[in-house]
Coordinates of C-alpha atoms and ligand atoms in Angstrom, one line a residue:
X13 CA -25.3 -8.6 7.7
X14 CA -23.2 -5.6 6.5
X15 CA -20.0 -4.3 7.9
X16 CA -18.9 -5.3 11.5
X17 CA -19.5 -2.7 14.2
X18 CA -15.7 -2.5 14.7
X19 CA -15.0 -2.2 10.9
X20 CA -11.8 -0.2 10.3
X21 CA -13.0 2.7 8.1
X22 CA -9.8 4.3 7.2
X23 CA -7.5 6.2 4.8
X24 CA -3.9 5.5 3.9
X25 CA -0.7 7.4 3.0
X26 CA 3.0 6.6 2.9
X27 CA 6.0 8.5 4.3
X28 CA 7.8 9.4 1.1
X29 CA 4.5 10.6 -0.4
X30 CA 3.2 12.9 2.3
X31 CA 5.6 13.5 5.1
X32 CA 8.1 16.0 3.6
X33 CA 10.5 17.5 6.2
X34 CA 13.1 15.4 4.5
X35 CA 16.0 16.8 6.5
X36 CA 14.2 17.2 9.9
X37 CA 15.0 15.0 12.9
X38 CA 18.4 14.3 11.5
X39 CA 16.8 12.3 8.7
X40 CA 19.1 11.1 5.9
X41 CA 17.9 10.7 2.3
X42 CA 16.1 7.7 0.9
X43 CA 16.5 6.4 -2.7
X44 CA 13.4 8.6 -3.6
X45 CA 15.0 11.8 -2.3
X46 CA 17.9 11.4 -4.6
X47 CA 15.9 10.4 -7.7
X48 CA 17.3 12.1 -10.8
X49 CA 15.1 15.0 -11.9
X50 CA 14.6 13.5 -15.4
X51 CA 13.0 10.4 -13.8
X52 CA 10.1 12.3 -12.2
X53 CA 7.4 14.2 -14.0
X54 CA 8.2 17.9 -14.3
X55 CA 11.5 17.2 -12.5
X56 CA 9.8 17.3 -9.1
X57 CA 10.8 15.7 -5.9
X58 CA 9.3 14.5 -2.6
X59 CA 11.3 16.7 -0.3
X60 CA 8.4 18.5 1.2
X61 CA 5.3 17.0 -0.5
X62 CA 2.2 17.5 1.8
X63 CA 4.4 18.2 4.9
X64 CA 2.5 15.9 7.2
X65 CA 5.7 15.9 9.3
X66 CA 4.7 19.4 10.6
X67 CA 0.9 19.2 9.8
X68 CA 0.2 15.9 11.5
X69 CA -2.0 17.4 14.3
X70 CA -4.1 19.3 11.8
X71 CA -4.4 16.1 9.7
X72 CA -5.5 14.0 12.7
X73 CA -8.0 16.7 13.6
X74 CA -9.5 16.4 10.2
X75 CA -9.6 12.6 10.4
X76 CA -11.4 12.8 13.7
X77 CA -13.9 15.3 12.4
X78 CA -14.7 13.0 9.5
X79 CA -15.1 10.0 11.7
X80 CA -12.2 7.9 10.4
X81 CA -11.6 4.8 12.6
X82 CA -8.1 3.9 11.2
X83 CA -5.1 5.6 9.6
X84 CA -2.6 3.6 7.7
X85 CA 0.8 5.4 7.4
X86 CA 4.3 4.2 6.8
X87 CA 7.5 4.9 8.7
X88 CA 10.5 6.4 7.0
X89 CA 13.4 4.0 7.8
X90 CA 15.9 6.8 7.2
X91 CA 14.1 9.2 9.7
X92 CA 14.4 6.5 12.4
X93 CA 17.8 5.3 11.4
X94 CA 19.7 7.9 9.4
X95 CA 22.8 5.7 9.3
X96 CA 23.5 2.1 10.1
X97 CA 23.1 1.1 13.8
X98 CA 22.1 4.6 14.7
X99 CA 18.7 5.6 16.0
X100 CA 17.5 9.2 15.7
X101 CA 15.6 9.9 18.9
X102 CA 13.8 12.8 17.2
X103 CA 12.8 10.6 14.3
X104 CA 11.2 7.9 16.4
X105 CA 9.7 10.5 18.7
X106 CA 7.8 11.9 15.7
X107 CA 6.1 8.6 15.1
X108 CA 5.4 8.2 18.8
X109 CA 3.7 11.6 18.8
X110 CA 1.7 10.8 15.7
X111 CA 0.5 7.5 17.3
X112 CA -0.5 9.4 20.5
X113 CA -2.4 12.0 18.5
X114 CA -4.3 9.3 16.6
X115 CA -5.2 7.4 19.8
X116 CA -6.4 10.6 21.4
X117 CA -8.7 11.0 18.5
X118 CA -9.9 7.4 18.7
X119 CA -8.2 6.4 15.5
X120 CA -6.4 3.0 15.2
X121 CA -2.9 3.3 13.8
X122 CA -2.1 0.8 11.1
X123 CA 1.7 0.9 10.6
X124 CA 3.5 0.0 7.4
X125 CA 7.2 -0.7 8.0
X126 CA 8.4 -0.4 4.4
X127 CA 6.7 1.6 1.7
X128 CA 9.5 1.8 -0.9
X129 CA 11.8 4.5 0.6
X130 CA 14.9 2.5 1.2
X131 CA 17.6 4.6 3.0
X132 CA 20.3 5.7 0.6
X133 CA 22.9 4.2 3.0
X134 CA 21.2 0.8 2.7
X135 CA 21.1 1.1 -1.0
X136 CA 24.8 1.8 -1.0
X137 CA 25.3 -1.4 0.9
X138 CA 23.7 -3.1 -2.2
X139 CA 20.1 -2.7 -1.0
X140 CA 17.7 -5.4 -2.2
X141 CA 20.5 -7.1 -4.0
X142 CA 22.4 -8.3 -0.9
X143 CA 21.4 -10.5 2.0
X144 CA 23.5 -8.1 4.2
X145 CA 20.3 -6.0 4.2
X146 CA 18.4 -8.5 6.4
X147 CA 20.1 -7.7 9.8
X148 CA 19.8 -4.0 9.1
X149 CA 16.1 -4.4 8.4
X150 CA 15.6 -6.4 11.5
X151 CA 17.3 -3.9 13.7
X152 CA 15.1 -1.2 12.2
X153 CA 11.9 -3.2 12.8
X154 CA 12.9 -4.0 16.4
X155 CA 13.6 -0.3 17.1
X156 CA 10.2 0.7 15.8
X157 CA 8.3 -2.2 17.4
X158 CA 10.0 -1.6 20.8
X159 CA 9.1 2.1 20.6
X160 CA 5.5 1.9 19.4
X161 CA 4.0 -1.5 20.2
X162 CA 2.7 -0.5 23.6
X163 CA 0.1 1.4 21.5
X164 CA 0.2 0.0 18.0
X165 CA -1.4 -3.4 17.3
X166 CA -1.6 -3.6 13.5
X167 CA 1.7 -4.1 11.6
X168 CA 2.1 -4.3 7.8
X169 CA 5.6 -5.5 7.0
X170 CA 5.8 -4.3 3.4
X171 CA 3.8 -2.5 0.8
X172 CA 3.5 -4.2 -2.6
X173 CA 6.8 -6.0 -3.0
X174 CA 5.9 -6.7 -6.6
X175 CA 6.0 -2.9 -7.4
X176 CA 9.1 -1.9 -5.6
X177 CA 11.2 -4.8 -6.8
X178 CA 9.9 -5.0 -10.3
X179 CA 9.4 -1.3 -11.0
X180 CA 12.6 -0.4 -9.2
X181 CA 15.0 -3.2 -10.3
X182 CA 13.6 -4.7 -13.5
X183 CA 11.6 -2.1 -15.3
X184 CA 13.6 0.9 -14.1
X185 CA 10.6 3.2 -13.6
X186 CA 10.9 3.6 -9.9
X187 CA 13.9 4.3 -7.6
X188 CA 16.6 3.1 -7.8
X189 CA 15.7 3.0 -11.6
X190 CA 17.6 -0.2 -12.4
X191 CA 17.0 -2.6 -15.3
X192 CA 18.6 -5.8 -14.1
X193 CA 16.2 -8.5 -15.0
X194 CA 18.6 -11.2 -13.9
X195 CA 18.5 -9.8 -10.3
X196 CA 14.9 -11.0 -9.9
X197 CA 15.6 -14.2 -7.9
X198 CA 18.1 -12.4 -5.7
X199 CA 16.1 -9.4 -4.8
X200 CA 13.0 -11.5 -4.2
X201 CA 15.0 -13.7 -1.9
X202 CA 16.3 -10.8 0.1
X203 CA 12.9 -9.3 0.4
X204 CA 11.4 -12.6 1.5
X205 CA 14.1 -13.1 4.1
X206 CA 13.5 -9.6 5.4
X207 CA 9.8 -10.2 5.5
X208 CA 10.1 -13.5 7.5
X209 CA 12.6 -11.9 9.9
X210 CA 10.4 -8.9 10.3
X211 CA 7.4 -11.0 11.2
X212 CA 9.5 -12.8 13.8
X213 CA 10.9 -9.5 15.2
X214 CA 7.4 -8.1 15.6
X215 CA 6.1 -11.2 17.3
X216 CA 9.2 -11.4 19.6
X217 CA 9.2 -7.8 20.6
X218 CA 5.7 -6.5 20.6
X219 CA 4.0 -5.4 23.8
X220 CA 0.4 -5.4 22.7
X221 CA -0.5 -8.7 21.0
X222 CA 0.3 -7.9 17.4
X223 CA -1.7 -8.5 14.2
X224 CA 0.7 -8.8 11.3
X225 CA 0.2 -8.8 7.6
X226 CA 1.6 -7.5 4.3
X227 CA 0.0 -5.4 1.6
X228 CA -0.1 -7.2 -1.7
X229 CA -0.8 -5.5 -5.0
X230 CA -3.4 -8.1 -5.8
X231 CA -4.2 -8.2 -9.5
X232 CA -7.3 -10.3 -10.0
X233 CA -8.9 -11.7 -13.2
X234 CA -12.6 -11.2 -13.5
X235 CA -15.0 -13.9 -14.9
X236 CA -15.5 -13.3 -18.6
X237 CA -19.2 -14.1 -18.2
X238 CA -20.7 -12.5 -15.1
X239 CA -22.7 -14.7 -12.8
X240 CA -21.4 -17.8 -14.5
X241 CA -19.9 -20.5 -12.3
X242 CA -17.5 -22.0 -14.8
X243 CA -16.3 -18.6 -15.8
X244 CA -15.7 -17.6 -12.2
X245 CA -13.8 -20.8 -11.6
X246 CA -11.6 -20.1 -14.6
X247 CA -10.9 -16.5 -13.3
X248 CA -10.0 -17.9 -9.9
X249 CA -7.5 -20.3 -11.3
X250 CA -6.1 -17.7 -13.6
X251 CA -5.7 -15.3 -10.7
X252 CA -3.3 -17.6 -8.9
X253 CA -1.6 -19.2 -11.9
X254 CA 2.0 -18.8 -12.4
X255 CA 1.8 -17.3 -15.9
X256 CA 3.9 -14.2 -16.2
X257 CA 1.0 -11.8 -16.2
X258 CA -0.1 -12.9 -12.7
X259 CA 3.5 -13.2 -11.5
X260 CA 2.6 -10.5 -9.1
X261 CA 0.2 -12.8 -7.3
X262 CA 1.8 -16.3 -7.6
X263 CA 5.4 -15.1 -7.3
X264 CA 4.7 -13.5 -3.9
X265 CA 1.7 -15.2 -2.4
X266 CA 2.7 -18.8 -3.0
X267 CA 6.0 -18.9 -1.3
X268 CA 5.0 -16.5 1.6
X269 CA 1.6 -18.0 2.3
X270 CA 1.9 -21.6 1.0
X271 CA 5.6 -22.3 1.2
X272 CA 5.6 -23.2 -2.5
X273 CA 8.1 -22.3 -5.1
X274 CA 7.2 -20.6 -8.4
X275 CA 8.9 -20.5 -11.7
X276 CA 8.7 -17.4 -13.9
X277 CA 10.9 -15.9 -16.6
X278 CA 12.4 -19.4 -16.7
X279 CA 13.8 -19.0 -13.1
X280 CA 12.9 -19.9 -9.6
X281 CA 13.2 -17.3 -7.0
X282 CA 14.4 -19.8 -4.5
X283 CA 17.9 -20.1 -6.0
X284 CA 17.8 -23.8 -5.1
X285 CA 16.6 -23.1 -1.6
X286 CA 13.3 -24.6 -0.4
X287 CA 10.5 -22.0 -0.7
X288 CA 9.2 -23.1 2.7
X289 CA 12.0 -20.9 4.0
X290 CA 9.9 -17.9 3.1
X291 CA 6.6 -19.0 4.6
X292 CA 5.1 -16.9 7.3
X293 CA 2.0 -17.0 9.4
X294 CA 0.0 -13.8 9.0
X295 CA -3.0 -12.7 11.0
X296 CA -4.5 -10.9 8.0
X297 CA -3.8 -10.3 4.4
X298 CA -3.8 -6.7 3.2
X299 CA -4.6 -6.0 -0.4
X300 CA -4.3 -2.9 -2.5
X301 CA -6.9 -3.0 -5.3
X302 CA -7.3 -0.5 -8.0
X303 CA -8.1 -2.4 -11.1
X304 CA -8.4 -6.0 -12.4
X305 CA -5.7 -7.5 -14.6
X306 CA -8.3 -7.9 -17.3
X307 CA -7.8 -4.2 -18.2
X308 CA -4.0 -4.2 -18.0
X309 CA -1.3 -5.1 -20.5
X310 CA -0.6 -8.4 -18.7
X311 CA -2.8 -10.9 -20.5
X312 CA -5.7 -8.5 -20.7
X313 CA -9.1 -9.8 -21.5
X314 CA -9.7 -9.5 -25.2
X315 CA -13.5 -9.5 -24.7
X316 CA -13.5 -6.2 -23.0
X317 CA -14.9 -3.3 -25.1
X318 CA -12.3 -0.7 -24.1
X319 CA -14.4 2.1 -25.5
X320 CA -16.9 1.6 -22.6
X321 CA -14.3 1.4 -19.8
X322 CA -13.8 4.4 -17.5
X323 CA -10.2 5.2 -16.6
X324 CA -8.7 7.4 -13.9
X325 CA -6.0 10.0 -14.6
X326 CA -3.2 7.5 -14.3
X327 CA -4.9 4.9 -16.5
X328 CA -6.4 2.6 -13.9
X329 CA -9.7 1.1 -15.1
X330 CA -12.6 1.8 -12.7
X331 CA -14.6 -1.4 -12.0
X332 CA -15.9 -2.2 -8.5
X333 CA -16.0 -5.9 -9.4
X334 CA -12.2 -5.9 -9.1
X335 CA -12.5 -5.5 -5.4
X336 CA -15.4 -8.0 -5.0
X337 CA -13.5 -10.7 -6.8
X338 CA -10.2 -9.9 -5.2
X339 CA -11.7 -10.3 -1.7
X340 CA -13.7 -13.4 -2.7
X341 CA -10.8 -15.2 -4.4
X342 CA -8.2 -14.5 -1.7
X343 CA -10.5 -15.4 1.2
X344 CA -11.5 -18.6 -0.6
X345 CA -7.8 -19.6 -0.9
X346 CA -6.4 -18.5 2.4
X347 CA -9.3 -18.0 4.8
X348 CA -7.5 -15.2 6.5
X349 CA -9.2 -11.9 7.4
X350 CA -8.7 -9.3 4.7
X351 CA -7.8 -5.6 5.1
X352 CA -8.3 -3.5 2.0
X353 CA -5.2 -1.3 2.6
X354 CA -5.5 0.8 -0.5
X355 CA -8.2 1.7 -3.1
X356 CA -8.7 5.0 -4.8
X357 CA -8.5 7.1 -8.0
X358 CA -6.3 9.8 -9.5
X359 CA -7.7 13.0 -11.0
X360 CA -5.7 15.6 -12.8
X361 CA -7.8 18.8 -12.9
X362 CA -8.9 19.4 -9.4
X363 CA -9.1 22.8 -7.9
X364 CA -10.5 24.7 -4.9
X365 CA -13.6 26.7 -5.8
X366 CA -15.1 28.9 -3.0
X367 CA -13.5 26.6 -0.4
X368 CA -14.7 23.4 -2.0
X369 CA -13.4 20.7 -4.3
X370 CA -16.2 19.2 -6.3
X371 CA -15.0 15.6 -7.0
X372 CA -18.3 13.8 -7.5
X373 CA -16.4 11.2 -9.6
X374 CA -14.5 10.2 -6.5
X375 CA -17.7 9.9 -4.5
X376 CA -19.1 7.6 -7.3
X377 CA -15.9 5.6 -7.2
X378 CA -16.0 5.1 -3.4
X379 CA -19.7 4.1 -3.6
X380 CA -19.1 1.7 -6.4
X381 CA -16.1 -0.1 -4.7
X382 CA -17.7 0.0 -1.3
X383 CA -20.9 -1.5 -2.6
X384 CA -18.8 -4.3 -4.1
X385 CA -17.0 -4.8 -0.8
X386 CA -20.3 -5.0 1.0
X387 CA -21.5 -7.6 -1.3
X388 CA -18.4 -9.7 -0.6
X389 CA -18.9 -9.1 3.2
X390 CA -22.5 -10.2 3.0
X391 CA -21.5 -13.4 1.3
X392 CA -19.4 -14.3 4.4
X393 CA -15.9 -13.1 3.3
X394 CA -14.2 -11.7 6.4
X395 CA -13.0 -8.1 5.8
X396 CA -11.7 -6.1 8.8
X397 CA -11.3 -2.7 7.2
X398 CA -11.0 -0.5 4.2
X399 CA -8.4 2.3 3.7
X400 CA -9.1 4.8 1.0
X401 CA -6.0 5.8 -1.0
X402 CA -5.2 8.5 -0.1
X403 CA -5.9 10.7 2.9
X404 CA -4.1 13.5 1.2
X405 CA -3.0 14.6 -2.2
X406 CA 0.5 13.3 -2.5
X407 CA 3.7 12.7 -4.4
X408 CA 2.8 10.0 -6.9
X409 CA 6.3 8.5 -7.4
X410 CA 7.5 9.0 -11.0
X411 CA 4.3 10.9 -11.8
X412 CA 5.3 13.6 -9.3
X413 CA 2.4 15.9 -8.5
X414 CA 0.7 15.6 -11.8
X415 CA -2.4 13.9 -10.4
X416 CA -4.3 14.0 -7.1
X417 CA -5.5 10.9 -5.2
X418 CA -6.5 12.6 -1.9
X419 CA -9.7 12.9 0.1
X420 CA -8.1 16.1 1.2
X421 CA -6.8 18.7 -1.3
X422 CA -3.3 20.1 -0.6
X423 CA -2.1 23.4 -2.0
X424 CA 1.5 22.6 -3.0
X425 CA 2.7 26.1 -2.2
X426 CA 1.0 26.9 1.1
X427 CA 0.3 23.3 2.2
X428 CA -3.2 24.5 3.1
X429 CA -5.7 21.6 3.3
X430 CA -9.3 21.6 1.9
X431 CA -11.6 18.7 2.5
X432 CA -13.0 17.4 -0.8
X433 CA -16.7 16.7 -1.3
X434 CA -15.9 13.0 -1.6
X435 CA -14.5 13.0 1.9
X436 CA -17.8 14.4 3.3
X437 CA -19.7 11.7 1.4
X438 CA -17.3 9.0 2.7
X439 CA -17.7 10.4 6.2
X440 CA -21.5 9.9 5.9
X441 CA -21.0 6.3 4.8
X442 CA -18.7 5.7 7.9
X443 CA -21.3 7.3 10.2
X444 CA -24.0 4.9 9.1
X445 CA -21.5 2.0 8.9
X446 CA -22.2 1.5 5.2
X447 CA -25.9 0.6 5.8
X448 CA -27.2 2.5 2.7
X449 CA -24.6 1.2 0.3
Ligands
BGC505 C1 1.0 2.4 -4.0 C2 0.9 3.8 -3.6 C3 0.5 4.6 -4.9 C4 -0.9 4.1 -5.4 C5 -1.5 4.8 -6.5 C6 -0.1 1.8 -4.9 O1 0.5 0.9 -5.8 O2 1.1 1.6 -2.8 O3 2.0 4.3 -3.1 O4 0.4 6.0 -4.7 O5 -0.7 2.7 -5.8 O6 -0.8 4.6 -7.7

């Protein structure tokens, strides 16, 4: 069986992490541009990062040469709307040009509308803590959809709500660096109202028939005993249970996809409102999968011999089964096509030697995860695409530039690009549509 002929072989990035050009096009700052120095490794910032804003033609040319079929990128809200109710023509033109460049190269644009870079002005209006954000978000979505939907078909409303809300407002490790545990029901509600309104805004305004989804950080539990039915069933149930460790999954998936309310930390996110208010109809579910929950601090699996586990440079355990079970469990529950919108690994000692970056570990990683994905596909789970994280080395949020995730190496001074060995290998896999995996 294998991958469909129109499988979306892709790579992903996000605006704050690769775009740079933070003051171009009349752009105003996002909450990440103003992150205090002491919150980011080595006091770095995302102001120019990989400068895709000015290097986008070169980046698309590389994608074309390597045979990518899809590129997932996000839009910087504050580039498009530097202040409330004001659209920057230059800002929106940049994304229009990027889309044209991709289509000329035969690459499908997959647009994420929000990947964590809340405009500072929106934050100052109380950001995710106030329902006043909803009409502003809708106005932004309508602006983007009106400008791009004659060419863009795939829309991802949000990237990993669990991360930007919990890391940003509860654990205080991501912008805006708040530790307000009690704000959880409110910020979740505001996010879910924005999501629902965004889905409607896309469907009401899109020119090409839209395909809409959201990228969940899907933490899966693995069967404790491999190839054991009872163990797999237990892992499935645990993966969707409402215990705190899996709050990521249940807290977001159940209201949005099932219209059900969930209780965690002793609270409901619905604030007395029916959860069905947050339910939307997606055309696909996007998932970002790095590692299974078994390896994490949330209810980790005590049976794992950690001395045998391989970790990447930011501490994500490497195990292709994570992707196989994530796809299998989600498809079993929701029966919606799945887009793997992120999967990749961080390395911390990469360098260019004679024009090459020898990252054989990343090639191994890609092969391990893609073989797992193929197994899931062969068992009948519908998967429409895979985007490696990341196309380029980038700004890894609070980790700054300490690690590299890219298929393309970026020299942080000159912004020169070098295609890594792993990208050549990924390109071969794409060319033969994963047949030899
Ligand atoms: C995020 C990316 C991030 C990646 C690697 C994902 O959670 O969506 O923005 O760079 O993980 O940590």
